[in-house]
Short mmCIF file of the C-alpha atoms (twelve columns), coordinates in Angstrom:
data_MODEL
# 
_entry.id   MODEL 
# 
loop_
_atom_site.group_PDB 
_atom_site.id 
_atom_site.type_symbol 
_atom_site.label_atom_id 
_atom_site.label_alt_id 
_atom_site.label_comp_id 
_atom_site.label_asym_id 
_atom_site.label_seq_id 
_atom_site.Cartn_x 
_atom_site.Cartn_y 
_atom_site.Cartn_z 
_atom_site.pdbx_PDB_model_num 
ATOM 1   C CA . UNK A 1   0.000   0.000  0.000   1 
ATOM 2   C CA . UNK A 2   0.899   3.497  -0.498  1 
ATOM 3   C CA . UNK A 3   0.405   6.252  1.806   1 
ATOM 4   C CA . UNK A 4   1.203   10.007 0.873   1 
ATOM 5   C CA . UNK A 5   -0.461  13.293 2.727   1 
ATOM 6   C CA . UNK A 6   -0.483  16.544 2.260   1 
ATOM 7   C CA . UNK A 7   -1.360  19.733 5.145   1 
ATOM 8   C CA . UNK A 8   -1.698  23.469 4.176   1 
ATOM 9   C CA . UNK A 9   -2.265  26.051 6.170   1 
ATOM 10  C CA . UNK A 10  -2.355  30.285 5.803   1 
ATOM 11  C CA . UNK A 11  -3.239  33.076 7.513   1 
ATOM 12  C CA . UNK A 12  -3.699  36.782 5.787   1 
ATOM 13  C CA . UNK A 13  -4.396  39.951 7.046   1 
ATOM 14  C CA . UNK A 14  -5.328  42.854 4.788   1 
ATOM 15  C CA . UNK A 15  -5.518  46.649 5.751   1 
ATOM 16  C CA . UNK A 16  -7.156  49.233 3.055   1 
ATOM 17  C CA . UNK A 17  -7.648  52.878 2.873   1 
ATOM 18  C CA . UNK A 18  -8.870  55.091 0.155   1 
ATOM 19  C CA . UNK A 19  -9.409  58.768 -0.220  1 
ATOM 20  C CA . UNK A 20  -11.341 59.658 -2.963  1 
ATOM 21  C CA . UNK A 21  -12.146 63.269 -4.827  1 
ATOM 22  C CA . UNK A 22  -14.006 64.146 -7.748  1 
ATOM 23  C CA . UNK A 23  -15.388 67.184 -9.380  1 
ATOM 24  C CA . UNK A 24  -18.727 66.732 -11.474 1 
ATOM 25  C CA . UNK A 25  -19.336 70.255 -13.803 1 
ATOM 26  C CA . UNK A 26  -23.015 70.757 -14.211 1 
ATOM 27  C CA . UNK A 27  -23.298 73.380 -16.498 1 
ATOM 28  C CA . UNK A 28  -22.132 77.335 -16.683 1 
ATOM 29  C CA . UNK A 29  -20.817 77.969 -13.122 1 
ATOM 30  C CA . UNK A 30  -21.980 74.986 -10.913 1 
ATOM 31  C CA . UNK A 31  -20.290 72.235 -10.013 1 
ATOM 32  C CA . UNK A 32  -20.234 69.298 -7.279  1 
ATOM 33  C CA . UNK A 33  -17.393 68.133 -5.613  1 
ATOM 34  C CA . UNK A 34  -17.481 64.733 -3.994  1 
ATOM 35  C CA . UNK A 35  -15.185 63.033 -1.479  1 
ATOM 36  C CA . UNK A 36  -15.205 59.276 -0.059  1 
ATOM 37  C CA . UNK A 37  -13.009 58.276 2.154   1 
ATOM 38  C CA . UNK A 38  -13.064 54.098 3.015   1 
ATOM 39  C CA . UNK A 39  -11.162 51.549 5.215   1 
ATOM 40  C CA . UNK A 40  -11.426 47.737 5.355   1 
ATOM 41  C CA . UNK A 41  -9.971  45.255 7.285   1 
ATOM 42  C CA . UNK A 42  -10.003 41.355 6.248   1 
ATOM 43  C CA . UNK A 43  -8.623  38.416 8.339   1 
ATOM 44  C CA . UNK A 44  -8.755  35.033 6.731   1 
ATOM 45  C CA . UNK A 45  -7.191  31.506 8.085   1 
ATOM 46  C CA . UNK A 46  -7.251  28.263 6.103   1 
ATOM 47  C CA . UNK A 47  -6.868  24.708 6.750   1 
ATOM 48  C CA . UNK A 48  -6.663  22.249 4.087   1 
ATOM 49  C CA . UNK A 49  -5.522  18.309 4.876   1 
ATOM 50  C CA . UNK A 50  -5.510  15.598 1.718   1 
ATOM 51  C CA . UNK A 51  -4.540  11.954 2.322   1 
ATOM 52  C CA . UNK A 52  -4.061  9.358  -0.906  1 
ATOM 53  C CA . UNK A 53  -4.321  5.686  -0.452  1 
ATOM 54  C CA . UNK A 54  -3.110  3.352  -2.777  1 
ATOM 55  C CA . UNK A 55  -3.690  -0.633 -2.835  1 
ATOM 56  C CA . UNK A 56  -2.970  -2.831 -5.514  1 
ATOM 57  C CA . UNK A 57  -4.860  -6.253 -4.992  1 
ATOM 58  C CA . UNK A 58  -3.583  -7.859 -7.700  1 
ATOM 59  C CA . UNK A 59  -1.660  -6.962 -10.977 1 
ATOM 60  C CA . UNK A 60  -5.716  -6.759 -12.746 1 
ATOM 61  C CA . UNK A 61  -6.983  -4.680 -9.686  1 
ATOM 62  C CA . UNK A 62  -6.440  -1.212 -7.626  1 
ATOM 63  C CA . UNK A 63  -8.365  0.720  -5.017  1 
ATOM 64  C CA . UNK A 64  -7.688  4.459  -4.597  1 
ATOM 65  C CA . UNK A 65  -9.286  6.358  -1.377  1 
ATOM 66  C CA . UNK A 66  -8.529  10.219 -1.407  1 
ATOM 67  C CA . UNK A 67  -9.867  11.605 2.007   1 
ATOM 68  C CA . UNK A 68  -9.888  15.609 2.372   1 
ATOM 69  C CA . UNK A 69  -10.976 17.904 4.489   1 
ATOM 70  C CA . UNK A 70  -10.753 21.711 4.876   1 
ATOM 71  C CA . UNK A 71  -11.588 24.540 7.397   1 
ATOM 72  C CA . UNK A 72  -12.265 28.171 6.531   1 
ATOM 73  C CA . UNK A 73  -12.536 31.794 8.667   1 
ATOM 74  C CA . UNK A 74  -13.162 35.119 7.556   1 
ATOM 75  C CA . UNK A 75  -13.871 37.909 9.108   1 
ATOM 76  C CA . UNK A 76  -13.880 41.935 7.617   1 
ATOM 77  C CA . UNK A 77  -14.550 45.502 9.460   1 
ATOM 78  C CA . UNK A 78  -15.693 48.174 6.167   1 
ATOM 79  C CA . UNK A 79  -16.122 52.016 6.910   1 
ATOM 80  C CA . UNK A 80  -17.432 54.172 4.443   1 
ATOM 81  C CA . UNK A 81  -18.149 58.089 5.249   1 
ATOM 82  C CA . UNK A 82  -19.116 60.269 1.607   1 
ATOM 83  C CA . UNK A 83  -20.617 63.295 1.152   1 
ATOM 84  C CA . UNK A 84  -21.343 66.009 -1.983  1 
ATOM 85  C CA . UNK A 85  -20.927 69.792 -1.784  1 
ATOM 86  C CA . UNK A 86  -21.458 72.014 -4.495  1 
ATOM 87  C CA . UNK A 87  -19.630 74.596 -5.469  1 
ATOM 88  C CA . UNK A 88  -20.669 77.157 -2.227  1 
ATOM 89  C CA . UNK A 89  -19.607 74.247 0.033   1 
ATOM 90  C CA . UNK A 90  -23.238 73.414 0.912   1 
ATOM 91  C CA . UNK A 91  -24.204 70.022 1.544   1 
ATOM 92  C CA . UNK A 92  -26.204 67.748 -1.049  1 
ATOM 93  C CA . UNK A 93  -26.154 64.632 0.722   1 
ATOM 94  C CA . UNK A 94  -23.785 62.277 2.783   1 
ATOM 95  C CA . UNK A 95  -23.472 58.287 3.887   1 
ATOM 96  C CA . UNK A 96  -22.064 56.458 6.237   1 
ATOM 97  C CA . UNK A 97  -21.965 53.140 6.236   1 
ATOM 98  C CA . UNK A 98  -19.858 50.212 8.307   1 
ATOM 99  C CA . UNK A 99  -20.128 46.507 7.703   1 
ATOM 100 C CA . UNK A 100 -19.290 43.818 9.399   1 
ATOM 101 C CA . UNK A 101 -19.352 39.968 8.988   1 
ATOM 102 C CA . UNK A 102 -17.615 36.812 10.632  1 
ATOM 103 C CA . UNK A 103 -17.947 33.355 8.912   1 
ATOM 104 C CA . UNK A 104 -16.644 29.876 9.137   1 
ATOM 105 C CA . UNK A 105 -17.194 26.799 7.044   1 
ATOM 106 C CA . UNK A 106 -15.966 23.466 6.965   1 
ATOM 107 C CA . UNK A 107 -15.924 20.979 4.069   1 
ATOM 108 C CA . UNK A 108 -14.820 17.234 4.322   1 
ATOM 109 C CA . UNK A 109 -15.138 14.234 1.526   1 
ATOM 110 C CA . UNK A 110 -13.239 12.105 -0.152  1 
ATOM 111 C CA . UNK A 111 -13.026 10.334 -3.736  1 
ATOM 112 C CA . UNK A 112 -13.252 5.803  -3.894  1 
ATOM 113 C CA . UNK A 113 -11.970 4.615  -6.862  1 
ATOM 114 C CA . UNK A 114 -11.398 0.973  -8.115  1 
ATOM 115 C CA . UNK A 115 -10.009 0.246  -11.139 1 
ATOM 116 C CA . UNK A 116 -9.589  -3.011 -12.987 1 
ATOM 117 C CA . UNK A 117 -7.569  -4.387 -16.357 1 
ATOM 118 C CA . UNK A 118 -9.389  -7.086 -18.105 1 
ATOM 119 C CA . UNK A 119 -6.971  -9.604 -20.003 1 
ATOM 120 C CA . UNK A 120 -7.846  -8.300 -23.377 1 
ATOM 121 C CA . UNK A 121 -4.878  -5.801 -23.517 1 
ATOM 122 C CA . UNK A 122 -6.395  -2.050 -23.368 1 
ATOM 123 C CA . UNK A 123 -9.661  -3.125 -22.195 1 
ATOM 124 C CA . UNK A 124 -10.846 -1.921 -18.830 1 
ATOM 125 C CA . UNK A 125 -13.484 -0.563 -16.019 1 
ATOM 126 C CA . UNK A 126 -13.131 2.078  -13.712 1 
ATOM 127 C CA . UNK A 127 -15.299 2.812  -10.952 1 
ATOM 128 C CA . UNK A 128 -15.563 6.172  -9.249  1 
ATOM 129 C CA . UNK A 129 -17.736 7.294  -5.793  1 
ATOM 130 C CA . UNK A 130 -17.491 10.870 -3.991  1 
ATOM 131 C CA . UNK A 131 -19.146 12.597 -1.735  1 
ATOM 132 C CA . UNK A 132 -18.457 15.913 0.053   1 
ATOM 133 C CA . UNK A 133 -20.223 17.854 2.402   1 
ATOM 134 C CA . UNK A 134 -20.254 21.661 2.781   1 
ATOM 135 C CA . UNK A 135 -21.286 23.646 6.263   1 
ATOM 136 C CA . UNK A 136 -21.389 27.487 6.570   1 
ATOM 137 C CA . UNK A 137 -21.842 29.623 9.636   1 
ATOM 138 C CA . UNK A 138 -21.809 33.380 9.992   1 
ATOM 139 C CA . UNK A 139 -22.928 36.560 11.388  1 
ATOM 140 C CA . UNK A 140 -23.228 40.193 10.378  1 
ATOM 141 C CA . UNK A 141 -24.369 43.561 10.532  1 
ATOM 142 C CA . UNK A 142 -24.777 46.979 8.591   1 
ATOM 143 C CA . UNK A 143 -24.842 50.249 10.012  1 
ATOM 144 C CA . UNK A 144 -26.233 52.713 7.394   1 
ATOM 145 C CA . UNK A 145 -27.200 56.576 7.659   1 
ATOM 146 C CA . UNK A 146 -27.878 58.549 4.556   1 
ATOM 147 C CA . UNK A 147 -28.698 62.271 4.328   1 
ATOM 148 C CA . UNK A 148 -29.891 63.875 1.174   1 
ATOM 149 C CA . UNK A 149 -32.860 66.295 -0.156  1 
ATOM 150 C CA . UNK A 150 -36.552 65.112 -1.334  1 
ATOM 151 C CA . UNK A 151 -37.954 66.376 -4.213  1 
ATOM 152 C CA . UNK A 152 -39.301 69.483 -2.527  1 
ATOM 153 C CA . UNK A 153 -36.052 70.329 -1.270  1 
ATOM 154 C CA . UNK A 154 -36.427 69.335 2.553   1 
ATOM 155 C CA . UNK A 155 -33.803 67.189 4.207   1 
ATOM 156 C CA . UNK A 156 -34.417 63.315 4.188   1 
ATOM 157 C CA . UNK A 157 -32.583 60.787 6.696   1 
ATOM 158 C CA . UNK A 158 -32.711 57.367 6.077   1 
ATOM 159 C CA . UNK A 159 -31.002 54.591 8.758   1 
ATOM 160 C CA . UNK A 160 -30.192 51.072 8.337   1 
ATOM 161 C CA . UNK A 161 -29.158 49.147 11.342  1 
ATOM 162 C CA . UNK A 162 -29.788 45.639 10.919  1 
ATOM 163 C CA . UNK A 163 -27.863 41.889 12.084  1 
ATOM 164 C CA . UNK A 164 -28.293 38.580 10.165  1 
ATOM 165 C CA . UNK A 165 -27.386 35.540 10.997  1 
ATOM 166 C CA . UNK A 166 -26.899 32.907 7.940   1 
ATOM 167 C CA . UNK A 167 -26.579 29.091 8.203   1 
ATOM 168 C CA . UNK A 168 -26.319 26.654 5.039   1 
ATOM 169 C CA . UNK A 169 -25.785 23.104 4.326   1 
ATOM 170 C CA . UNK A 170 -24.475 21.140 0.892   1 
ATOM 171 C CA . UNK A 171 -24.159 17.522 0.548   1 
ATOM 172 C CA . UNK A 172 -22.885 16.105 -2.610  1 
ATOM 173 C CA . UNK A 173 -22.580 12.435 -3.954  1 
ATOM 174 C CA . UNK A 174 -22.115 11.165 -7.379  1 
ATOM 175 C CA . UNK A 175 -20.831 8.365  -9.302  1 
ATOM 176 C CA . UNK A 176 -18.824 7.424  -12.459 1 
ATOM 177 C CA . UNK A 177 -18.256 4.269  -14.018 1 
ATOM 178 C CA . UNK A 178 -16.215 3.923  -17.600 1 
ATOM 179 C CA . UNK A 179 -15.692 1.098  -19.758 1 
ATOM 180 C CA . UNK A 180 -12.757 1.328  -21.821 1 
ATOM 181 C CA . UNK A 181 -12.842 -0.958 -25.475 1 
ATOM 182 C CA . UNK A 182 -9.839  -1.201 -27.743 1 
ATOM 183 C CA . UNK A 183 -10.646 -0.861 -31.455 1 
ATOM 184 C CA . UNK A 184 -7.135  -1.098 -32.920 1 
ATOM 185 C CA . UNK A 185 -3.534  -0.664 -31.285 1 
ATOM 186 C CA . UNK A 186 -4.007  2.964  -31.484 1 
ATOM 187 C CA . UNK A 187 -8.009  4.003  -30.804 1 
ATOM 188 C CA . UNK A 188 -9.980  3.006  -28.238 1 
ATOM 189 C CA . UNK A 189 -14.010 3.555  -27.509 1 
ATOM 190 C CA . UNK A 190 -15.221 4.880  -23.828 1 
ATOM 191 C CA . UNK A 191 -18.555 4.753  -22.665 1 
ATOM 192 C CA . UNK A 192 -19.390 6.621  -19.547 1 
ATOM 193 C CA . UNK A 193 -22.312 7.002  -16.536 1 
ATOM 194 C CA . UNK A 194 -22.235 9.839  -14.437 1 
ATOM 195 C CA . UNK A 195 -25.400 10.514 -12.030 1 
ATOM 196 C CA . UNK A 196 -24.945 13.001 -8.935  1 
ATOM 197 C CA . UNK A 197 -27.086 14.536 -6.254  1 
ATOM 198 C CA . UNK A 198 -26.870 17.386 -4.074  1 
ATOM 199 C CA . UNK A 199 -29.039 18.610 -1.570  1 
ATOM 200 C CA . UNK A 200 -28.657 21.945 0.121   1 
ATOM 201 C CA . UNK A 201 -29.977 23.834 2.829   1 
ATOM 202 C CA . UNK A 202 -29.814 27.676 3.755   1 
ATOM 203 C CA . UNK A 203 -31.529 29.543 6.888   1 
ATOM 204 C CA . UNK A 204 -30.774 33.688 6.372   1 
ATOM 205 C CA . UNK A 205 -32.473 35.439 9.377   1 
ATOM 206 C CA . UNK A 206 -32.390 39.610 9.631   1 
ATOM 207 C CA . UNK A 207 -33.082 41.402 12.525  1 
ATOM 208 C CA . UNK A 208 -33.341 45.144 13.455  1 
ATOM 209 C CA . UNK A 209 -33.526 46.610 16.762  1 
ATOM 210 C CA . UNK A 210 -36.813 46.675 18.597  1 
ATOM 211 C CA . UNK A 211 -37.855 49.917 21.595  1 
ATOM 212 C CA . UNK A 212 -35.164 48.758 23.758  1 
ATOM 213 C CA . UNK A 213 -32.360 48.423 21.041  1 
ATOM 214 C CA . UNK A 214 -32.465 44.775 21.416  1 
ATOM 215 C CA . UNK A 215 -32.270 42.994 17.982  1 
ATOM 216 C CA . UNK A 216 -35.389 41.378 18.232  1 
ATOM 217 C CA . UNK A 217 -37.359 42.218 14.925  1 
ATOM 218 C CA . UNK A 218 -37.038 40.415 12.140  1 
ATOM 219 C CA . UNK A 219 -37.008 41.684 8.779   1 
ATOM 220 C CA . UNK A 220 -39.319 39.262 6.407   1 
ATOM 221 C CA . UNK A 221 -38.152 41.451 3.361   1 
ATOM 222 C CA . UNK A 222 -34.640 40.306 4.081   1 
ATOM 223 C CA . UNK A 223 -34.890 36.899 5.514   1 
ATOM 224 C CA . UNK A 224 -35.511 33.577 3.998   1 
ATOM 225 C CA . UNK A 225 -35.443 29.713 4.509   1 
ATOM 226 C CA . UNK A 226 -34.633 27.643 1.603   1 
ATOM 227 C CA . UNK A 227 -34.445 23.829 0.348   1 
ATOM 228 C CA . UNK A 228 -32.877 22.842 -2.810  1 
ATOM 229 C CA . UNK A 229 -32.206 19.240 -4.486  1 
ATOM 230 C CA . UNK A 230 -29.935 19.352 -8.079  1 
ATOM 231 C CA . UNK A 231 -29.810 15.419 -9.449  1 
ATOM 232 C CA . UNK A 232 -28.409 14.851 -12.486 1 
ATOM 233 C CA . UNK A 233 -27.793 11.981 -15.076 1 
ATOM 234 C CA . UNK A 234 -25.038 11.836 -17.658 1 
ATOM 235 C CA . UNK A 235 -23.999 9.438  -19.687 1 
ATOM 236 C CA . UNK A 236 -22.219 9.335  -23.211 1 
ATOM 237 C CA . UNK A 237 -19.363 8.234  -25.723 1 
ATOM 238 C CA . UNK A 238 -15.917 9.198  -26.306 1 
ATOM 239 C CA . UNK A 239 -13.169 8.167  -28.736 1 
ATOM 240 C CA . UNK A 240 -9.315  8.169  -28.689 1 
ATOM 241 C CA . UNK A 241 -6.320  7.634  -30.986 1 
ATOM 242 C CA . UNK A 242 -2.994  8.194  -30.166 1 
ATOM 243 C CA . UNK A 243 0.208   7.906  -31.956 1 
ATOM 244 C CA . UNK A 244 3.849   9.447  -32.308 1 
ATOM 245 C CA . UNK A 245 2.509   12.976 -33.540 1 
ATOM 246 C CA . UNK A 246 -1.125  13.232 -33.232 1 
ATOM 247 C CA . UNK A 247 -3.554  12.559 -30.503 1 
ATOM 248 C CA . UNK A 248 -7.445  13.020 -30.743 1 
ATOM 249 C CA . UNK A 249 -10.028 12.610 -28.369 1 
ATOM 250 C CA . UNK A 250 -13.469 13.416 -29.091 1 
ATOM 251 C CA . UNK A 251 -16.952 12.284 -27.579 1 
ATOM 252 C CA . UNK A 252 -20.039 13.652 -26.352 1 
ATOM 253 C CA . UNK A 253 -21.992 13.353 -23.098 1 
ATOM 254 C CA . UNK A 254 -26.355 13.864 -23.056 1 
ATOM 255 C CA . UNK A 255 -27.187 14.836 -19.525 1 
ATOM 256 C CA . UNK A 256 -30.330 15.366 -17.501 1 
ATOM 257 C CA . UNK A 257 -30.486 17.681 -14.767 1 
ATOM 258 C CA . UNK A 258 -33.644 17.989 -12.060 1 
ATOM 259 C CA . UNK A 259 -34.078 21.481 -9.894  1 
ATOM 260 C CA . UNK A 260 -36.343 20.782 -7.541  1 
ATOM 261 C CA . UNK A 261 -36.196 23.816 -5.185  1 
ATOM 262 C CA . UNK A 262 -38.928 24.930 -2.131  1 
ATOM 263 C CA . UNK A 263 -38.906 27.927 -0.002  1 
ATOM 264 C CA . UNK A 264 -40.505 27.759 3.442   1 
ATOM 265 C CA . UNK A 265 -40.295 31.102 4.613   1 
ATOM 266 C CA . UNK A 266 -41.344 34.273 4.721   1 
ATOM 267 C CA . UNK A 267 -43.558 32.726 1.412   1 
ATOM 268 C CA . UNK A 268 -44.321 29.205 0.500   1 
ATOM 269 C CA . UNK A 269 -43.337 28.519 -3.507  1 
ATOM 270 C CA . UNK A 270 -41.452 25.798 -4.950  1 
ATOM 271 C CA . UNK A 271 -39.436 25.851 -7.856  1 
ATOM 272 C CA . UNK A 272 -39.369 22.719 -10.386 1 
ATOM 273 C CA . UNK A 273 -36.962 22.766 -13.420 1 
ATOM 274 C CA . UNK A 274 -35.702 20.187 -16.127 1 
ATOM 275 C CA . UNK A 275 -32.751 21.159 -18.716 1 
ATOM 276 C CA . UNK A 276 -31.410 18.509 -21.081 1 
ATOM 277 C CA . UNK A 277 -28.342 19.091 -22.808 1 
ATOM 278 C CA . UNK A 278 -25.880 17.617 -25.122 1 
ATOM 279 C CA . UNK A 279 -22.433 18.089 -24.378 1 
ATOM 280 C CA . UNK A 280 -19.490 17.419 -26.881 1 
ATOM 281 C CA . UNK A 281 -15.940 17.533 -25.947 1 
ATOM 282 C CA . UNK A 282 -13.100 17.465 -28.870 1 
ATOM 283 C CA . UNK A 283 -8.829  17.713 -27.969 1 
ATOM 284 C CA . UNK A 284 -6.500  17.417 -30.790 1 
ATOM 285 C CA . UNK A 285 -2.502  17.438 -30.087 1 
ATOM 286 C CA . UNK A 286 -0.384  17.544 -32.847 1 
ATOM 287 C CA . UNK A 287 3.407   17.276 -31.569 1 
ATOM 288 C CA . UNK A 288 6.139   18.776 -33.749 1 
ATOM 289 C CA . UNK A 289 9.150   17.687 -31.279 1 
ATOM 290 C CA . UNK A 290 9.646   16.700 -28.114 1 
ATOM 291 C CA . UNK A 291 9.746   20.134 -26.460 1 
ATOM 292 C CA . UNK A 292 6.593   21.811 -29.574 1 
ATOM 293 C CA . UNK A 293 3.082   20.515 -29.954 1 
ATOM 294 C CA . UNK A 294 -0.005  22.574 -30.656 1 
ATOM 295 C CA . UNK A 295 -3.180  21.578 -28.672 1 
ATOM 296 C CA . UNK A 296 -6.739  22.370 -29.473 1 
ATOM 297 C CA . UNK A 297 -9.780  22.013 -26.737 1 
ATOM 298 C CA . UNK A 298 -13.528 22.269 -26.518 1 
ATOM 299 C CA . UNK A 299 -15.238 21.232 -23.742 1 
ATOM 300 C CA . UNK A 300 -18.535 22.005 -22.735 1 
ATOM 301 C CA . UNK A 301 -20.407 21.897 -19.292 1 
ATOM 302 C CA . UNK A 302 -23.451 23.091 -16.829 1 
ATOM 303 C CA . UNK A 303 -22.964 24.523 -13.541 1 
ATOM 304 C CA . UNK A 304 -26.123 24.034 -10.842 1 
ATOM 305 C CA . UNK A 305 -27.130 27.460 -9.379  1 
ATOM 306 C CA . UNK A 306 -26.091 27.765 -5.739  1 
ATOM 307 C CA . UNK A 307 -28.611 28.067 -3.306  1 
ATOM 308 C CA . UNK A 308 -27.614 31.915 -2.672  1 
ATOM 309 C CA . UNK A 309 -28.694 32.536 -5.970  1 
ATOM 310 C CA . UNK A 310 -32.199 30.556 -5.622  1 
ATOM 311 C CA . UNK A 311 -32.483 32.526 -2.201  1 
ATOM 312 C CA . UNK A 312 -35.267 35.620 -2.998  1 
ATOM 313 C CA . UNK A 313 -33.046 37.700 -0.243  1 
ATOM 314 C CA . UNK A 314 -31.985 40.976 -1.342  1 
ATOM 315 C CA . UNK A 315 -28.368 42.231 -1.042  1 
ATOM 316 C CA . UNK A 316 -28.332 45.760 0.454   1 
ATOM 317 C CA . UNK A 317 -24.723 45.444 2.229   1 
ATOM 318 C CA . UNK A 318 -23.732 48.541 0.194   1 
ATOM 319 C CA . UNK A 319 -26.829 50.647 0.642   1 
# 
């Protein structure tokens, strides 16, 4: 058996400040000047460990188990102060804003493979299972006072001051089995099978402060609890040749995917989807020496929309 590992780790912190200043002409002799000045601070720490077995159970016969796991904080402090003068120094409006938020996450999985030669030289089977599973904690809050003029000309001040806590949940497992047939010494035929499933989970809860400043309110307009389940099925042919100078690969995949999606508060709706696609792939490599070759690639693939993006939750962290 083989045994390798791997551990990373890193820590960053980044400090920003910006002054900004800009002059907008109106027309004849007005003009309105506009200064910004911003800080941010971000902290971030990452842990990432990776393990690879290897056991060979016979010369026909391997097993491959590739364990990982990972842990993730973040944390940033932003400070915005603005305002617009014109050109006698009065005020047209001003913001202030500051923004916090503190996460962690932690994702852990791990990749079984078993392969297996078949006596026919070239012919073979591989096997693949993985699974991973995503967690996601965090807090935050904005702080938001803006000053400006209605349309009659009186002054206008509108505050934010909200907290949210967020929560969310991915599990992911999937297969792959391919079947690998020899059609000559240099070309071979692959067939492949490919279903997955993911389920997700994501709680987003807003508050603002009540009488007694305690943040006790919630905000339904910013708030939401949502379920989401992405399956898919994929399954296709590929072919290969491969000599001296020229390898080609080329094949094409028809998959299936199924959104099933349900939000269970502040509204009840559920979202059902089906997409079918065809998706070729085509790599040519044409090698004119040993250290010069000229490689062409297609590919083509679908990505599942993330449950942040299914979430009917407004972002107003830059208000």
């Amino acid at each position: 058996m083989k045994v390798s590992g791997s551990y990373f780790f890193n820590a960053t912190e980044n400090k920003n400040e910006t002054s900004l200043a800009r002059t907008y002409f109106t027309g004849g002799d007005s003009l309105q000047i506009y200064k910004e000045n911003s800080s941010r601070i971000s902290k971030n720490m990452n842990h990432r460990a990776n393990l690879r077995m290897e056991y060979d159970i016979d010369s026909m016969n391997r097993i491959i188990f590739t364990p990982r796991v990972s842990f993730q904080h973040n944390e940033s402090n932003r400070l915005q102060q603005a305002n617009t003068r014109d050109q006698d120094s009065a005020l047209i409006n001003s913001t202030s804003n500051t923004n916090t938020t503190d996460n962690n996450g932690m994702s852990f999985g791990g990749n079984l493979t078993y392969n297996h030669k078949f006596a026919k030289k070239g012919r073979a089977v591989s096997v693949n299972l993985s699974s991973n599973i995503n967690t996601r904690e965090g807090d935050g809050s904005l702080m938001s006072n803006n000053q400006y003029n209605d349309t009659l000309g009186l002054p206008v001040t509108d505050i934010t001051d909200q907290r949210y806590d967020l929560t969310s949940f991915t599990n992911t497992y999937s297969a792959n089995v391919t079947y690998t047939e020899p059609v000559s010494e240099k070309a071979q035929v692959m067939a492949n099978y490919a279903p997955s499933i993911s389920n997700s989970e994501s709680d987003r809860q807003t508050k603002t402060p009540d009488g007694n400043g305690e943040y006790t309110v919630l905000a339904t307009d910013l708030s939401n609890k949502f379920n989401n389940t992405y399956n898919t099925q994929r399954g296709g042919l590929s072919y290969r040749y491969n000599d001296q100078k020229v390898m080609v690969n080329l094949g094409a995949n028809y998959q299936q995917a199924i959104l099933d999606g349900e939000s269970e508060f502040p509204q009840v709706y559920s979202v059902n989807k089906t997409f079918s696609n065809i998706l070729p792939t085509a790599m040519i490599n044409y090698r004119f020496s040993r250290t010069q070759n000229l490689r062409f690639m297609y590919r083509t693939n679908t990505n599942a929309p993330s449950i942040s993006q299914l979430q009917n939750v407004p972002d107003i962290t830059d208000p």
